Amino acid sequence: MEIVIRNAVREDMSSVLQLIKELAEFEKEPNAVEVTCNELEDAGFGDQKQFDCFVAEVEKKIVGMALLYFRFSTWKGRTVHLEDLIVTEKMRGKGVGQALYRRVLKFALDQGVKRVNWVVLDWNKPAIEFYERSGATILSNWWQVEMEEPALKAYIGN
Amino acid sequence: MEIVIRNAVREDMSSVLQLIKELAEFEKEPNAVEVTCNELEDAGFGDQKQFDCFVAEVEKKIVGMALLYFRFSTWKGRTVHLEDLIVTEKMRGKGVGQALYRRVLKFALDQGVKRVNWVVLDWNKPAIEFYERSGATILSNWWQVEMEEPALKAYIGN
């Protein structure tokens, strides 16, 4: 089975959105995806590029994707953040995820960043073990904090 | 005591770096700060702007700062990430942190993002309580993963 990893183009965004939705359904949050195909096209390929994306193809069909962007660490400077790495369910366990993972890390190295970041769910033991085997460090003592728009509005008031 | 919050300018970066180093020392990692003043100036005010920064002044002296940038959520679209919010030690407990916090959240709201993210150390109970009271949610089940440059090189090979 040949796996081709390439840079995503604007026309891939509908397939990419399908993968995003597939993952949200798997995580039992099918309604959490508010992003539209147009937004992905603008954000990835418009004047103000907000992310880079790779897709994985098998027999010319998109079966996986990785989406990343740059962040800025006040200790390390520019870093790469891997936001999502998704492989469609029936193609898992065939090396597609690992090929995407390698491509992202190679991209980061080529960009000269000192660090790549991402997050993992605490119950996802196979992923945690895979990341650790590859040389990544899990920081379980740094917790995510999020404030959504309604809470923002309530706090800031008018 | 009058607290003035304003947009940082290039000339503030040496004071900002001093605050970054003060926090690193407080966290017992004085050598972790690899960023230089020039890098902050370029990243914040060069051709490719990588962050926004606010500073807090009391009697024309910089006593705090907040540094943030945009991220891209595949569920929510554009979000604001608050990377650092630092108040110099002797000025804590006087409302400087809260004034910076409000300014960051107001900025995010004005930018129309649906979410603001940041991270907190699990032992920092006063911060966690403050964030929760303000309407933020703590996600202790999402762990940070990091791969530093030496591990990247080892994994990708040559």
JSON list of C-alpha atoms in Angstrom, two decimals, chain B residues 1-13 15-16 19 53-66 86-88 91 94-97 99-100 103:
[
{"chain": "B", "resi": 1, "resn": "MET", "atom": "CA", "xyz": [-2.45, 53.91, 42.39]},
{"chain": "B", "resi": 2, "resn": "GLU", "atom": "CA", "xyz": [-3.11, 54.38, 38.70]},
{"chain": "B", "resi": 3, "resn": "ILE", "atom": "CA", "xyz": [-2.52, 51.36, 36.46]},
{"chain": "B", "resi": 4, "resn": "VAL", "atom": "CA", "xyz": [-2.14, 52.11, 32.75]},
{"chain": "B", "resi": 5, "resn": "ILE", "atom": "CA", "xyz": [-2.53, 49.22, 30.29]},
{"chain": "B", "resi": 6, "resn": "ARG", "atom": "CA", "xyz": [-1.30, 49.97, 26.78]},
{"chain": "B", "resi": 7, "resn": "ASN", "atom": "CA", "xyz": [-0.10, 48.20, 23.63]},
{"chain": "B", "resi": 8, "resn": "ALA", "atom": "CA", "xyz": [3.58, 47.35, 23.89]},
{"chain": "B", "resi": 9, "resn": "VAL", "atom": "CA", "xyz": [6.00, 49.03, 21.50]},
{"chain": "B", "resi": 10, "resn": "ARG", "atom": "CA", "xyz": [9.33, 47.73, 20.25]},
{"chain": "B", "resi": 11, "resn": "GLU", "atom": "CA", "xyz": [11.23, 49.72, 22.89]},
{"chain": "B", "resi": 12, "resn": "ASP", "atom": "CA", "xyz": [9.40, 47.87, 25.68]},
{"chain": "B", "resi": 13, "resn": "MET", "atom": "CA", "xyz": [10.88, 44.49, 24.78]},
{"chain": "B", "resi": 15, "resn": "SER", "atom": "CA", "xyz": [11.47, 45.34, 30.08]},
{"chain": "B", "resi": 16, "resn": "VAL", "atom": "CA", "xyz": [9.28, 42.51, 28.81]},
{"chain": "B", "resi": 19, "resn": "LEU", "atom": "CA", "xyz": [9.70, 40.07, 33.33]},
{"chain": "B", "resi": 53, "resn": "CYS", "atom": "CA", "xyz": [1.70, 42.30, 23.75]},
{"chain": "B", "resi": 54, "resn": "PHE", "atom": "CA", "xyz": [0.22, 44.60, 26.37]},
{"chain": "B", "resi": 55, "resn": "VAL", "atom": "CA", "xyz": [2.21, 46.22, 29.16]},
{"chain": "B", "resi": 56, "resn": "ALA", "atom": "CA", "xyz": [1.02, 47.55, 32.52]},
{"chain": "B", "resi": 57, "resn": "GLU", "atom": "CA", "xyz": [2.60, 50.75, 33.80]},
{"chain": "B", "resi": 58, "resn": "VAL", "atom": "CA", "xyz": [2.52, 52.35, 37.24]},
{"chain": "B", "resi": 59, "resn": "GLU", "atom": "CA", "xyz": [4.17, 55.77, 37.46]},
{"chain": "B", "resi": 60, "resn": "LYS", "atom": "CA", "xyz": [5.57, 55.29, 33.92]},
{"chain": "B", "resi": 61, "resn": "LYS", "atom": "CA", "xyz": [7.38, 52.10, 34.93]},
{"chain": "B", "resi": 62, "resn": "ILE", "atom": "CA", "xyz": [6.52, 48.75, 33.36]},
{"chain": "B", "resi": 63, "resn": "VAL", "atom": "CA", "xyz": [5.37, 46.38, 36.11]},
{"chain": "B", "resi": 64, "resn": "GLY", "atom": "CA", "xyz": [3.57, 43.71, 34.11]},
{"chain": "B", "resi": 65, "resn": "MET", "atom": "CA", "xyz": [2.89, 42.31, 30.67]},
{"chain": "B", "resi": 66, "resn": "ALA", "atom": "CA", "xyz": [0.60, 39.96, 28.77]},
{"chain": "B", "resi": 86, "resn": "ILE", "atom": "CA", "xyz": [3.38, 38.36, 34.35]},
{"chain": "B", "resi": 87, "resn": "VAL", "atom": "CA", "xyz": [3.35, 40.93, 37.15]},
{"chain": "B", "resi": 88, "resn": "THR", "atom": "CA", "xyz": [6.64, 41.81, 38.84]},
{"chain": "B", "resi": 91, "resn": "MET", "atom": "CA", "xyz": [3.52, 44.72, 42.51]},
{"chain": "B", "resi": 94, "resn": "LYS", "atom": "CA", "xyz": [-2.70, 45.35, 43.59]},
{"chain": "B", "resi": 95, "resn": "GLY", "atom": "CA", "xyz": [-4.96, 44.66, 40.62]},
{"chain": "B", "resi": 96, "resn": "VAL", "atom": "CA", "xyz": [-2.31, 44.80, 37.90]},
{"chain": "B", "resi": 97, "resn": "GLY", "atom": "CA", "xyz": [-2.82, 41.17, 36.86]},
{"chain": "B", "resi": 99, "resn": "ALA", "atom": "CA", "xyz": [-6.30, 44.72, 34.63]},
{"chain": "B", "resi": 100, "resn": "LEU", "atom": "CA", "xyz": [-4.07, 42.87, 32.13]},
{"chain": "B", "resi": 103, "resn": "ARG", "atom": "CA", "xyz": [-7.56, 43.79, 28.57]}
]
